[in-house]
mmCIF file of C-alpha atoms in Angstrom:
data_model
loop_
_atom_site.group_PDB
_atom_site.id
_atom_site.type_symbol
_atom_site.label_atom_id
_atom_site.label_comp_id
_atom_site.label_asym_id
_atom_site.label_seq_id
_atom_site.Cartn_x
_atom_site.Cartn_y
_atom_site.Cartn_z
ATOM 1 C CA MET A 171 204.676 65.307 90.109
ATOM 2 C CA GLN A 172 205.094 63.592 93.493
ATOM 3 C CA TYR A 173 208.068 61.363 92.710
ATOM 4 C CA ARG A 174 210.443 60.434 89.902
ATOM 5 C CA ARG A 175 208.993 57.459 88.025
ATOM 6 C CA GLY A 176 211.665 56.842 85.374
ATOM 7 C CA ASP A 177 215.393 57.416 85.809
ATOM 8 C CA LEU A 178 215.863 58.373 82.144
ATOM 9 C CA LEU A 179 212.688 60.160 81.053
ATOM 10 C CA ASP A 180 209.647 61.301 83.025
ATOM 11 C CA VAL A 181 206.969 63.336 81.236
ATOM 12 C CA SER A 182 204.297 64.709 83.548
ATOM 13 C CA ASN A 183 201.113 66.691 82.816
ATOM 14 C CA LEU A 184 202.414 67.764 79.393
ATOM 15 C CA ARG A 185 200.038 70.135 77.599
ATOM 16 C CA VAL A 186 200.589 71.512 74.089
ATOM 17 C CA VAL A 187 198.345 73.834 72.077
ATOM 18 C CA PHE A 188 198.441 75.180 68.522
ATOM 19 C CA ASP A 189 196.985 78.644 67.948
ATOM 20 C CA THR A 190 195.292 78.639 64.547
ATOM 21 C CA TYR A 191 192.817 80.889 62.728
ATOM 22 C CA ALA A 192 190.142 78.254 63.269
ATOM 23 C CA GLY A 193 190.776 78.193 67.016
ATOM 24 C CA GLN A 194 193.164 76.755 69.577
ATOM 25 C CA VAL A 195 193.998 73.093 68.966
ATOM 26 C CA LYS A 196 194.447 71.364 72.332
ATOM 27 C CA ALA A 197 196.866 68.740 71.019
ATOM 28 C CA LEU A 198 198.164 67.301 74.300
ATOM 29 C CA ASN A 199 195.964 67.257 77.375
ATOM 30 C CA GLY A 200 198.194 66.231 80.281
ATOM 31 C CA VAL A 201 200.370 63.429 78.880
ATOM 32 C CA GLU A 202 202.030 61.069 81.371
ATOM 33 C CA LEU A 203 204.790 58.613 80.433
ATOM 34 C CA TRP A 204 208.160 57.522 81.765
ATOM 35 C CA MET A 205 211.147 55.306 80.938
ATOM 36 C CA ASN A 206 214.267 53.876 82.558
ATOM 37 C CA HIS A 207 217.683 53.551 80.923
ATOM 38 C CA GLY A 208 217.755 50.873 78.235
ATOM 39 C CA GLU A 209 213.971 50.375 78.088
ATOM 40 C CA ARG A 210 211.781 50.391 75.007
ATOM 41 C CA LEU A 211 208.471 52.190 75.181
ATOM 42 C CA GLY A 212 205.901 51.987 72.381
ATOM 43 C CA VAL A 213 203.403 54.827 71.963
ATOM 44 C CA VAL A 214 200.359 53.584 70.039
ATOM 45 C CA GLY A 215 197.024 54.995 68.923
ATOM 46 C CA GLU A 216 195.072 56.207 65.908
ATOM 47 C CA THR A 217 196.202 59.018 63.636
ATOM 48 C CA GLY A 218 195.617 62.361 65.337
ATOM 49 C CA CYS A 219 196.017 61.087 68.904
ATOM 50 C CA GLY A 220 199.133 63.167 69.607
ATOM 51 C CA LYS A 221 201.912 60.585 69.282
ATOM 52 C CA SER A 222 204.219 62.628 67.044
ATOM 53 C CA VAL A 223 203.471 65.843 68.952
ATOM 54 C CA THR A 224 204.559 64.080 72.132
ATOM 55 C CA ALA A 225 207.840 63.015 70.506
ATOM 56 C CA LEU A 226 208.519 66.506 69.150
ATOM 57 C CA SER A 227 207.719 67.985 72.557
ATOM 58 C CA VAL A 228 210.316 65.766 74.227
ATOM 59 C CA MET A 229 212.869 67.092 71.718
ATOM 60 C CA ARG A 230 211.504 70.637 72.218
ATOM 61 C CA LEU A 231 210.948 70.877 68.460
ATOM 62 C CA ILE A 232 207.393 72.227 68.613
ATOM 63 C CA GLU A 233 207.358 75.326 66.417
ATOM 64 C CA GLU A 234 204.939 78.214 66.103
ATOM 65 C CA PRO A 235 201.969 78.258 66.228
ATOM 66 C CA GLY A 236 202.483 75.387 68.686
ATOM 67 C CA ARG A 237 203.704 75.838 72.256
ATOM 68 C CA ILE A 238 204.073 73.908 75.493
ATOM 69 C CA THR A 239 201.753 75.506 78.050
ATOM 70 C CA GLU A 240 202.260 73.244 81.050
ATOM 71 C CA GLY A 241 204.104 70.206 82.340
ATOM 72 C CA SER A 242 207.612 68.886 82.880
ATOM 73 C CA ILE A 243 209.924 66.806 80.670
ATOM 74 C CA LEU A 244 212.567 65.389 82.986
ATOM 75 C CA PHE A 245 215.511 63.834 81.170
ATOM 76 C CA GLU A 246 217.911 62.453 83.775
ATOM 77 C CA ASP A 247 218.576 65.539 85.922
ATOM 78 C CA LYS A 248 217.345 68.167 83.442
ATOM 79 C CA ASP A 249 213.857 69.558 82.828
ATOM 80 C CA LEU A 250 213.873 69.991 79.057
ATOM 81 C CA ALA A 251 210.730 72.125 79.207
ATOM 82 C CA THR A 252 212.640 74.925 80.952
ATOM 83 C CA LEU A 253 216.107 74.711 79.356
ATOM 84 C CA SER A 254 217.477 77.482 77.163
ATOM 85 C CA GLU A 255 218.016 76.768 73.477
ATOM 86 C CA ASN A 256 221.800 76.770 73.899
ATOM 87 C CA ILE A 257 221.727 74.086 76.568
ATOM 88 C CA LEU A 258 219.103 72.118 74.624
ATOM 89 C CA ASN A 259 221.489 71.952 71.669
ATOM 90 C CA THR A 260 223.953 70.040 73.856
ATOM 91 C CA VAL A 261 221.255 67.418 74.527
ATOM 92 C CA ARG A 262 219.629 67.065 71.097
ATOM 93 C CA GLY A 263 221.468 64.703 68.801
ATOM 94 C CA LYS A 264 224.010 63.747 71.457
ATOM 95 C CA ASP A 265 221.876 62.390 74.325
ATOM 96 C CA ILE A 266 218.519 62.290 72.525
ATOM 97 C CA ALA A 267 218.317 61.436 68.816
ATOM 98 C CA MET A 268 215.294 61.115 66.568
ATOM 99 C CA ILE A 269 214.386 59.152 63.459
ATOM 100 C CA PHE A 270 211.707 61.187 61.707
ATOM 101 C CA GLN A 271 208.615 59.783 60.051
ATOM 102 C CA GLU A 272 209.637 60.633 56.476
ATOM 103 C CA PRO A 273 213.350 59.816 56.181
ATOM 104 C CA VAL A 274 213.889 61.288 52.711
ATOM 105 C CA ALA A 275 212.122 64.525 53.688
ATOM 106 C CA ALA A 276 214.281 64.761 56.831
ATOM 107 C CA LEU A 277 217.501 64.673 54.792
ATOM 108 C CA ASN A 278 218.977 67.723 53.059
ATOM 109 C CA PRO A 279 218.216 67.215 49.328
ATOM 110 C CA VAL A 280 221.315 69.121 48.132
ATOM 111 C CA MET A 281 223.904 67.382 50.330
ATOM 112 C CA LYS A 282 225.387 63.959 49.867
ATOM 113 C CA VAL A 283 224.512 61.385 52.504
ATOM 114 C CA GLY A 284 228.043 61.045 53.852
ATOM 115 C CA ALA A 285 228.454 64.795 54.253
ATOM 116 C CA GLN A 286 225.205 65.014 56.213
ATOM 117 C CA ILE A 287 226.232 62.330 58.693
ATOM 118 C CA VAL A 288 229.674 63.928 59.093
ATOM 119 C CA GLU A 289 228.046 67.321 59.688
ATOM 120 C CA ASN A 290 225.845 65.788 62.383
ATOM 121 C CA ILE A 291 228.857 64.224 64.124
ATOM 122 C CA GLU A 292 230.766 67.508 63.991
ATOM 123 C CA CYS A 293 227.806 69.392 65.465
ATOM 124 C CA GLN A 294 227.760 66.970 68.395
ATOM 125 C CA ARG A 295 231.487 67.458 68.907
ATOM 126 C CA LYS A 296 231.064 71.221 69.052
ATOM 127 C CA SER A 297 228.096 70.953 71.410
ATOM 128 C CA ALA A 298 230.087 68.693 73.727
ATOM 129 C CA VAL A 299 232.956 71.194 73.775
ATOM 130 C CA LEU A 300 230.610 74.073 74.561
ATOM 131 C CA ALA A 301 228.954 72.076 77.316
ATOM 132 C CA GLN A 302 232.303 71.388 78.976
ATOM 133 C CA GLY A 303 233.464 74.961 78.537
ATOM 134 C CA ALA A 304 236.590 73.747 76.774
ATOM 135 C CA ARG A 305 238.525 75.705 74.196
ATOM 136 C CA LYS A 306 239.667 72.762 72.122
ATOM 137 C CA ALA A 307 237.709 69.738 70.952
ATOM 138 C CA GLY A 308 238.543 66.467 72.643
ATOM 139 C CA PRO A 309 238.153 63.034 71.086
ATOM 140 C CA VAL A 310 234.640 61.728 70.450
ATOM 141 C CA THR A 311 233.643 58.642 72.471
ATOM 142 C CA ASP A 312 234.323 55.503 70.476
ATOM 143 C CA SER A 313 232.318 53.086 72.627
ATOM 144 C CA GLY A 314 229.730 52.664 69.892
ATOM 145 C CA LEU A 315 232.248 51.876 67.145
ATOM 146 C CA SER A 316 233.431 48.559 65.834
ATOM 147 C CA GLN A 317 236.851 47.342 66.976
ATOM 148 C CA LYS A 318 238.353 48.353 63.638
ATOM 149 C CA HIS A 319 237.751 52.069 64.281
ATOM 150 C CA ARG A 320 238.105 52.135 68.090
ATOM 151 C CA THR A 321 240.950 54.668 68.325
ATOM 152 C CA LYS A 322 241.221 58.075 69.973
ATOM 153 C CA GLU A 323 242.056 59.660 66.634
ATOM 154 C CA THR A 324 238.924 58.348 64.954
ATOM 155 C CA GLY A 325 237.612 61.150 62.753
ATOM 156 C CA SER A 326 234.085 62.028 61.728
ATOM 157 C CA VAL A 327 234.519 60.468 58.285
ATOM 158 C CA GLU A 328 235.661 57.151 59.779
ATOM 159 C CA ILE A 329 232.721 57.167 62.210
ATOM 160 C CA MET A 330 230.329 57.876 59.330
ATOM 161 C CA ARG A 331 231.693 55.013 57.253
ATOM 162 C CA ASP A 332 231.645 52.651 60.214
ATOM 163 C CA MET A 333 227.995 53.466 60.984
ATOM 164 C CA LEU A 334 226.909 53.034 57.352
ATOM 165 C CA GLY A 335 228.542 49.635 57.337
ATOM 166 C CA ARG A 336 226.859 48.642 60.583
ATOM 167 C CA VAL A 337 223.398 49.417 59.187
ATOM 168 C CA GLY A 338 224.084 47.169 56.207
ATOM 169 C CA LEU A 339 225.020 49.730 53.555
ATOM 170 C CA ASP A 340 228.059 49.851 51.277
ATOM 171 C CA TRP A 341 229.631 53.081 52.493
ATOM 172 C CA GLN A 342 231.831 53.441 49.412
ATOM 173 C CA ARG A 343 228.697 53.820 47.309
ATOM 174 C CA THR A 344 226.233 55.293 49.776
ATOM 175 C CA GLU A 345 228.287 58.205 51.103
ATOM 176 C CA ASN A 346 228.308 59.832 47.653
ATOM 177 C CA LEU A 347 224.571 59.478 46.983
ATOM 178 C CA TYR A 348 221.997 62.242 47.300
ATOM 179 C CA PRO A 349 218.766 61.544 49.241
ATOM 180 C CA HIS A 350 216.660 61.266 46.072
ATOM 181 C CA GLU A 351 218.891 58.406 44.920
ATOM 182 C CA LEU A 352 218.038 56.291 47.974
ATOM 183 C CA SER A 353 215.267 53.737 48.210
ATOM 184 C CA GLY A 354 212.926 53.924 51.187
ATOM 185 C CA GLY A 355 214.795 51.199 53.049
ATOM 186 C CA MET A 356 218.186 52.785 52.349
ATOM 187 C CA ALA A 357 216.966 56.206 53.512
ATOM 188 C CA GLN A 358 215.714 54.717 56.767
ATOM 189 C CA ARG A 359 219.050 52.957 57.319
ATOM 190 C CA VAL A 360 220.858 56.250 56.723
ATOM 191 C CA MET A 361 218.651 57.934 59.334
ATOM 192 C CA ILE A 362 219.377 55.154 61.822
ATOM 193 C CA ALA A 363 223.111 55.504 61.166
ATOM 194 C CA MET A 364 222.917 59.255 61.689
ATOM 195 C CA ALA A 365 220.825 58.972 64.854
ATOM 196 C CA LEU A 366 223.056 56.344 66.471
ATOM 197 C CA SER A 367 226.387 57.879 65.417
ATOM 198 C CA SER A 368 226.572 59.778 68.724
ATOM 199 C CA ARG A 369 225.409 56.737 70.747
ATOM 200 C CA PRO A 370 222.481 58.575 72.370
ATOM 201 C CA LYS A 371 220.887 57.552 75.644
ATOM 202 C CA LEU A 372 217.412 57.863 74.103
ATOM 203 C CA LEU A 373 216.366 57.233 70.509
ATOM 204 C CA ILE A 374 212.936 58.471 69.416
ATOM 205 C CA ALA A 375 211.706 56.559 66.355
ATOM 206 C CA ASP A 376 208.604 58.110 64.784
ATOM 207 C CA GLU A 377 206.927 55.478 62.580
ATOM 208 C CA PRO A 378 210.280 54.159 61.294
ATOM 209 C CA THR A 379 208.647 51.507 59.085
ATOM 210 C CA SER A 380 205.409 53.198 57.982
ATOM 211 C CA ALA A 381 206.394 53.811 54.334
ATOM 212 C CA LEU A 382 208.125 50.462 53.786
ATOM 213 C CA ASP A 383 206.879 47.119 52.533
ATOM 214 C CA VAL A 384 206.562 44.223 54.971
ATOM 215 C CA THR A 385 209.890 42.595 54.098
ATOM 216 C CA ILE A 386 211.886 45.820 54.531
ATOM 217 C CA GLN A 387 209.931 46.622 57.708
ATOM 218 C CA ALA A 388 211.141 43.361 59.241
ATOM 219 C CA GLN A 389 214.738 44.100 58.197
ATOM 220 C CA ILE A 390 214.657 47.614 59.673
ATOM 221 C CA LEU A 391 213.129 46.454 62.968
ATOM 222 C CA ASN A 392 215.661 43.629 63.245
ATOM 223 C CA LEU A 393 218.503 46.039 62.498
ATOM 224 C CA LEU A 394 217.245 48.566 65.024
ATOM 225 C CA ASN A 395 216.786 45.820 67.592
ATOM 226 C CA ASN A 396 220.374 44.606 67.204
ATOM 227 C CA LEU A 397 221.903 48.094 67.295
ATOM 228 C CA VAL A 398 220.052 49.327 70.378
ATOM 229 C CA ARG A 399 220.831 46.090 72.225
ATOM 230 C CA GLU A 400 224.504 46.572 71.412
ATOM 231 C CA THR A 401 224.566 50.215 72.505
ATOM 232 C CA GLN A 402 222.043 49.890 75.389
ATOM 233 C CA THR A 403 220.091 52.813 73.956
ATOM 234 C CA ALA A 404 216.552 53.354 75.214
ATOM 235 C CA VAL A 405 213.921 53.648 72.465
ATOM 236 C CA LEU A 406 210.668 55.579 72.344
ATOM 237 C CA LEU A 407 208.871 53.962 69.400
ATOM 238 C CA ILE A 408 205.820 55.632 67.846
ATOM 239 C CA THR A 409 203.707 53.272 65.787
ATOM 240 C CA HIS A 410 200.174 52.497 64.607
ATOM 241 C CA ALA A 411 200.911 48.773 64.636
ATOM 242 C CA MET A 412 200.142 46.993 67.888
ATOM 243 C CA GLY A 413 202.001 43.945 66.562
ATOM 244 C CA VAL A 414 205.202 45.949 66.032
ATOM 245 C CA ALA A 415 204.952 47.357 69.561
ATOM 246 C CA ALA A 416 204.381 43.889 70.998
ATOM 247 C CA GLN A 417 207.410 42.495 69.183
ATOM 248 C CA PHE A 418 209.843 45.340 69.866
ATOM 249 C CA CYS A 419 208.862 47.062 73.130
ATOM 250 C CA ASP A 420 208.962 46.372 76.866
ATOM 251 C CA PHE A 421 206.172 48.824 77.750
ATOM 252 C CA ILE A 422 203.278 50.413 75.878
ATOM 253 C CA ALA A 423 201.548 53.764 76.282
ATOM 254 C CA VAL A 424 198.137 53.940 74.570
ATOM 255 C CA MET A 425 197.210 57.467 73.465
ATOM 256 C CA TYR A 426 193.822 58.867 72.573
ATOM 257 C CA ALA A 427 193.045 62.490 71.639
ATOM 258 C CA GLY A 428 196.018 63.955 73.471
ATOM 259 C CA ASN A 429 195.920 61.737 76.557
ATOM 260 C CA VAL A 430 197.715 58.567 77.621
ATOM 261 C CA VAL A 431 194.729 56.428 78.579
ATOM 262 C CA GLU A 432 196.629 53.255 79.498
ATOM 263 C CA TYR A 433 200.241 52.409 80.274
ATOM 264 C CA GLY A 434 201.870 49.115 81.228
ATOM 265 C CA SER A 435 204.137 46.268 80.253
ATOM 266 C CA VAL A 436 203.547 44.548 76.925
ATOM 267 C CA GLN A 437 202.361 41.452 78.761
ATOM 268 C CA SER A 438 199.845 43.296 80.928
ATOM 269 C CA ILE A 439 198.467 45.396 78.046
ATOM 270 C CA PHE A 440 197.933 42.409 75.751
ATOM 271 C CA LYS A 441 196.813 39.878 78.355
ATOM 272 C CA ASN A 442 194.735 42.197 80.519
ATOM 273 C CA PRO A 443 193.760 45.377 78.626
ATOM 274 C CA LEU A 444 191.596 47.639 80.779
ATOM 275 C CA HIS A 445 190.650 50.812 78.926
ATOM 276 C CA PRO A 446 187.797 50.405 76.407
ATOM 277 C CA TYR A 447 189.921 52.121 73.763
ATOM 278 C CA THR A 448 192.813 49.670 74.265
ATOM 279 C CA LYS A 449 190.388 46.768 73.987
ATOM 280 C CA GLY A 450 189.018 48.262 70.770
ATOM 281 C CA LEU A 451 192.491 48.554 69.259
ATOM 282 C CA LEU A 452 193.281 44.939 70.096
ATOM 283 C CA ARG A 453 190.003 43.706 68.609
ATOM 284 C CA ALA A 454 191.094 45.270 65.311
ATOM 285 C CA VAL A 455 194.450 43.442 65.215
ATOM 286 C CA PRO A 456 194.556 40.510 62.736
ATOM 287 C CA LYS A 457 196.024 37.289 64.126
ATOM 288 C CA ILE A 458 197.076 33.979 62.624
ATOM 289 C CA GLY A 459 194.224 31.528 62.989
ATOM 290 C CA ARG A 460 191.664 34.206 63.756
ATOM 291 C CA THR A 461 188.344 33.442 62.014
ATOM 292 C CA ASP A 462 186.015 36.096 63.441
ATOM 293 C CA GLU A 463 185.497 39.432 61.717
ATOM 294 C CA LEU A 464 187.817 42.282 62.701
ATOM 295 C CA GLN A 465 185.956 44.952 64.663
ATOM 296 C CA SER A 466 186.574 48.643 64.165
ATOM 297 C CA ILE A 467 185.962 51.285 66.833
ATOM 298 C CA PRO A 468 182.816 53.274 65.968
ATOM 299 C CA GLY A 469 183.290 56.989 65.332
ATOM 300 C CA ILE A 470 186.456 59.013 64.765
ATOM 301 C CA VAL A 471 189.062 60.880 66.805
ATOM 302 C CA PRO A 472 187.407 64.144 67.955
ATOM 303 C CA ASP A 473 188.161 67.641 66.736
ATOM 304 C CA LEU A 474 190.750 68.940 69.217
ATOM 305 C CA ILE A 475 189.659 72.556 68.719
ATOM 306 C CA SER A 476 186.395 71.634 70.441
ATOM 307 C CA PRO A 477 187.139 68.327 72.198
ATOM 308 C CA PRO A 478 184.442 66.518 74.191
ATOM 309 C CA SER A 479 184.093 67.483 77.826
ATOM 310 C CA GLY A 480 185.216 65.040 80.496
ATOM 311 C CA CYS A 481 186.776 61.865 79.099
ATOM 312 C CA ARG A 482 187.587 62.523 75.447
ATOM 313 C CA PHE A 483 186.734 58.931 74.527
ATOM 314 C CA HIS A 484 183.213 58.938 75.961
ATOM 315 C CA PRO A 485 181.365 59.628 72.639
ATOM 316 C CA ARG A 486 182.788 56.332 71.280
ATOM 317 C CA CYS A 487 182.815 54.310 74.495
ATOM 318 C CA PRO A 488 180.484 51.305 74.935
ATOM 319 C CA HIS A 489 180.785 51.644 78.741
ATOM 320 C CA ARG A 490 179.924 55.342 78.977
ATOM 321 C CA ARG A 491 178.813 56.583 82.411
ATOM 322 C CA PRO A 492 177.246 59.918 83.422
ATOM 323 C CA GLU A 493 180.505 61.064 85.071
ATOM 324 C CA CYS A 494 182.391 60.442 81.816
ATOM 325 C CA ASP A 495 180.620 63.414 80.208
ATOM 326 C CA LYS A 496 181.622 65.856 82.927
ATOM 327 C CA ASN A 497 184.992 64.919 84.415
ATOM 328 C CA GLN A 498 188.347 63.736 83.140
ATOM 329 C CA PRO A 499 189.328 60.446 84.826
ATOM 330 C CA ARG A 500 192.545 60.359 86.824
ATOM 331 C CA PHE A 501 195.542 58.506 85.444
ATOM 332 C CA GLU A 502 196.429 56.139 88.268
ATOM 333 C CA PRO A 503 197.915 52.690 88.949
ATOM 334 C CA VAL A 504 195.788 49.574 88.995
ATOM 335 C CA ARG A 505 195.975 48.168 92.505
ATOM 336 C CA GLU A 506 195.769 44.486 91.655
ATOM 337 C CA GLU A 507 198.551 44.572 89.034
ATOM 338 C CA LEU A 508 202.151 43.646 89.813
ATOM 339 C CA GLU A 509 204.334 46.678 90.441
ATOM 340 C CA ALA A 510 206.766 45.506 87.750
ATOM 341 C CA ASP A 511 204.024 45.892 85.130
ATOM 342 C CA ARG A 512 203.539 49.592 86.027
ATOM 343 C CA HIS A 513 199.958 49.249 84.817
ATOM 344 C CA HIS A 514 198.119 52.600 84.881
ATOM 345 C CA VAL A 515 194.756 53.520 83.382
ATOM 346 C CA ALA A 516 192.602 56.637 83.054
ATOM 347 C CA CYS A 517 189.029 55.336 83.187
ATOM 348 C CA PHE A 518 186.120 55.710 85.639
ATOM 349 C CA LEU A 519 185.565 51.942 85.430
ATOM 350 C CA TYR A 520 188.690 51.524 87.566
ATOM 351 C CA GLN A 521 188.688 54.632 89.785
ATOM 352 C CA LYS A 522 189.295 53.440 93.333
ATOM 353 C CA ASP A 523 186.863 55.865 94.986
ATOM 354 C CA LEU A 524 183.881 55.028 92.729
#
């Protein structure tokens, strides 16, 4: 990496493989993405493109048989790809939090909701103490709390109750419920409360509305929008829905088969999409007043044990060139775009030396 592109997060040339009996799955093939403090980045693409693997890699939660083989994950002044597990535990949950794709599955089924949030807060307290090398725990920051609980003596239980109230739940009832007693919307609100209880600098939300009906989806997105604006938390949102990304995010990274093929502001991606895959995704988005037939992208995401040579999209691309079969296009900025849009694309149609 030649220079630091984002002052909060900068992922460069990230490669992840999974060693299986069927062969080595090349899940990520040099992912590039970056964010500044307070920004919202949407990662979009079809199922199997590597969105969730990218999120788990940032958290360093890839487990065997998966492993990071190459690349850097710069978070502020730390390279998460090289940190020890002990130091990572001072970052996870406190500075980087994650809302997992299946909220009920992510919760402990034999612990009450309140106890789980309290346990999470206590873990962050202990990690903070270890990071500072202190012998005794100091007070937890209260900058993310409502005025009612903004005191130095605020305990974990008070923080838990405050956060449940802020996500629209009755804490007197909810704190004593088990995960199986929650509806899908309630479970997602509990996960948001848990993730934001430490006021992280980066929140990773992996399909936070995928299992919810449209009405609850809108409520969750509105809630998340209000909370992150209040706390100035940056959000890495993983979603299949281009409309959700357009509504919620500042920038979009389009992924295909383990690569980020296009990156830019929401305005530049929707008004001037460049990569054939991005254009295909947008042609499949329903719009009010649209009368033409929605168009799907022919073919399917390739098998990542034996991915296509060169550009991984070339078997499905309507603009396929001979060089697409042999070489992987560089991920580089588009010269004519405004610098503020940060528009990058990986496609031979826009390579400057061709």
